[in-house]
Amino acid sequence: GAKARGRSAHCFFDESMTQAARERLEIEARLRTALAQGHLLLHYQPQVDVATGRIEGAEALVRWQDPEEGLISPARFIPVAEASGVIGPLGRWVMHEACRQGQQWRAAGLPAIRLAVNVSPRQFQLDDMAACAAQALAASGLPAGCLELELTESALAERPEEMRQVLQRLQALGVRIAVDDFGTGYSSLAHLKRFPIDVLKIDQGFMRDIPASADDMAIGATIIAMGHSLGLTVLAEGVETPEQLTFLRERGCDSYQGYLCSRPLPAEQFAQLLQTQQSAT
Ligand code: C2E
Ligand code: MG
Ligand code: MG
Ligand code: MG
């Protein structure tokens, strides 16, 4: 009867929860080991000046090189890292590693670029991100002006006053602040204006159907124009085709990232790309 069905549905639900929780715990434990054993690494995706085509920066994107599974994408482990708090040590490692690598490239005489590091909302709760950035800069010797932190609109939604103060301290250090995946959250540009922000990154979802979608072209053009009117630099993510780049050039977008220039690359390959650019000019 209904009662039996109700009970079995309840049991099934409990079991699947246990299963999911067990999987999460397992990934969490393996992730801590990976961090301790140096199985995390960064890939770097070029950020390109739309007008000149020159690489002006690199976004650092974390990967997990598992001895058995191979390369694991951040989509699979960042949520676990956030839920468990492992994002604290993981995020500090990413910040230090990106700064160390950036300074090594500078020391090797490669063209000067900026390093962009992703910071999730949870990291702002767990850590003093201004202190964390200051430590990574001091330890590496990278100038603060070469570091950019990417945060999402949702990070600005929670405890806005505290966030404003941390961002102000970061800006006082000389670190740039970018809003990642802009247009997917609920924050208006009016809300953004309350924070010391330097860069808007237009979410890749808006690029996908350009030039086929008149709506997405209108949204893209509006974000670029409004960003500029607020004195912000605007970068488009997920640029895959020459048509998309033409659109951005016509609209005066400052920079872009995407497969059109390059996928995220291991450090060595990224350095080769930078080197090639240097010798081409
Ligand atoms: P994100 O910060 O928005 O990074 C952009 C994502 O888009 C990257 O995925 C990148 O590989 C992908 N992408 C770049 N160009 C193109 C393109 O032309 N077409 C398409 N379809 N995709 C493109 P990835 O590396 O898998 O990273 C996924 C997300 O994981 C990132 O999104 C970021 O939110 C998060 N993440 C990555 N590394 C870190 C990290 O070190 N810390 C934190 N907290 N989050 C990270
Ligand atoms: Mg990002
Ligand atoms: Mg993004
Ligand atoms: Mg994204």
mmCIF file of N, CA and C in Angstrom, residues 92-93 95-97 99-100 127-142 147 170 173 175:
data_model
loop_
_atom_site.group_PDB
_atom_site.id
_atom_site.type_symbol
_atom_site.label_atom_id
_atom_site.label_comp_id
_atom_site.label_asym_id
_atom_site.label_seq_id
_atom_site.Cartn_x
_atom_site.Cartn_y
_atom_site.Cartn_z
ATOM 1 N N ARG A 92 45.168 28.556 -1.399
ATOM 2 C CA ARG A 92 46.460 29.173 -1.062
ATOM 3 C C ARG A 92 47.557 28.620 -1.957
ATOM 4 N N TRP A 93 47.484 27.307 -2.209
ATOM 5 C CA TRP A 93 48.476 26.703 -3.098
ATOM 6 C C TRP A 93 48.394 27.317 -4.501
ATOM 7 N N MET A 95 47.283 30.237 -5.427
ATOM 8 C CA MET A 95 47.775 31.622 -5.404
ATOM 9 C C MET A 95 49.305 31.651 -5.414
ATOM 10 N N HIS A 96 49.913 30.824 -4.548
ATOM 11 C CA HIS A 96 51.376 30.797 -4.472
ATOM 12 C C HIS A 96 51.988 30.276 -5.770
ATOM 13 N N GLU A 97 51.404 29.222 -6.317
ATOM 14 C CA GLU A 97 51.962 28.609 -7.522
ATOM 15 C C GLU A 97 51.855 29.546 -8.729
ATOM 16 N N CYS A 99 51.746 32.833 -8.670
ATOM 17 C CA CYS A 99 52.708 33.934 -8.483
ATOM 18 C C CYS A 99 54.136 33.446 -8.735
ATOM 19 N N ARG A 100 54.455 32.248 -8.224
ATOM 20 C CA ARG A 100 55.797 31.695 -8.433
ATOM 21 C C ARG A 100 56.080 31.533 -9.924
ATOM 22 N N ASP A 127 39.531 32.579 4.687
ATOM 23 C CA ASP A 127 40.836 33.230 4.732
ATOM 24 C C ASP A 127 40.721 34.733 4.550
ATOM 25 N N ASP A 128 41.735 35.434 5.012
ATOM 26 C CA ASP A 128 41.892 36.844 4.676
ATOM 27 C C ASP A 128 42.605 36.884 3.322
ATOM 28 N N MET A 129 41.817 37.122 2.267
ATOM 29 C CA MET A 129 42.393 37.013 0.920
ATOM 30 C C MET A 129 43.428 38.093 0.637
ATOM 31 N N ALA A 130 43.311 39.239 1.294
ATOM 32 C CA ALA A 130 44.320 40.285 1.091
ATOM 33 C C ALA A 130 45.653 39.827 1.677
ATOM 34 N N ALA A 131 45.606 39.218 2.863
ATOM 35 C CA ALA A 131 46.829 38.705 3.492
ATOM 36 C C ALA A 131 47.402 37.563 2.661
ATOM 37 N N CYS A 132 46.528 36.707 2.159
ATOM 38 C CA CYS A 132 46.959 35.560 1.347
ATOM 39 C C CYS A 132 47.676 36.039 0.079
ATOM 40 N N ALA A 133 47.092 37.033 -0.594
ATOM 41 C CA ALA A 133 47.719 37.578 -1.807
ATOM 42 C C ALA A 133 49.049 38.240 -1.464
ATOM 43 N N ALA A 134 49.072 39.012 -0.373
ATOM 44 C CA ALA A 134 50.302 39.704 0.030
ATOM 45 C C ALA A 134 51.417 38.696 0.297
ATOM 46 N N GLN A 135 51.072 37.575 0.947
ATOM 47 C CA GLN A 135 52.067 36.536 1.232
ATOM 48 C C GLN A 135 52.605 35.910 -0.045
ATOM 49 N N ALA A 136 51.690 35.596 -0.971
ATOM 50 C CA ALA A 136 52.119 34.954 -2.222
ATOM 51 C C ALA A 136 52.993 35.904 -3.037
ATOM 52 N N LEU A 137 52.655 37.193 -3.023
ATOM 53 C CA LEU A 137 53.454 38.182 -3.755
ATOM 54 C C LEU A 137 54.837 38.317 -3.125
ATOM 55 N N ALA A 138 54.876 38.380 -1.789
ATOM 56 C CA ALA A 138 56.158 38.538 -1.094
ATOM 57 C C ALA A 138 57.041 37.307 -1.291
ATOM 58 N N ALA A 139 56.428 36.122 -1.188
ATOM 59 C CA ALA A 139 57.205 34.886 -1.312
ATOM 60 C C ALA A 139 57.784 34.723 -2.717
ATOM 61 N N SER A 140 57.043 35.197 -3.727
ATOM 62 C CA SER A 140 57.468 34.975 -5.115
ATOM 63 C C SER A 140 58.291 36.128 -5.674
ATOM 64 N N GLY A 141 58.023 37.334 -5.179
ATOM 65 C CA GLY A 141 58.661 38.511 -5.751
ATOM 66 C C GLY A 141 57.899 39.087 -6.932
ATOM 67 N N LEU A 142 56.734 38.513 -7.233
ATOM 68 C CA LEU A 142 55.917 39.039 -8.333
ATOM 69 C C LEU A 142 55.351 40.403 -7.933
ATOM 70 N N LEU A 147 49.180 40.673 -10.612
ATOM 71 C CA LEU A 147 48.223 39.692 -10.078
ATOM 72 C C LEU A 147 46.799 40.229 -10.174
ATOM 73 N N LEU A 170 42.943 44.776 -1.151
ATOM 74 C CA LEU A 170 43.634 44.178 -2.300
ATOM 75 C C LEU A 170 44.007 45.251 -3.309
ATOM 76 N N LEU A 173 46.945 47.201 -2.344
ATOM 77 C CA LEU A 173 48.199 46.481 -2.624
ATOM 78 C C LEU A 173 48.624 46.657 -4.079
ATOM 79 N N VAL A 175 46.692 44.931 -6.485
ATOM 80 C CA VAL A 175 46.129 43.743 -7.145
ATOM 81 C C VAL A 175 44.843 44.132 -7.869
#
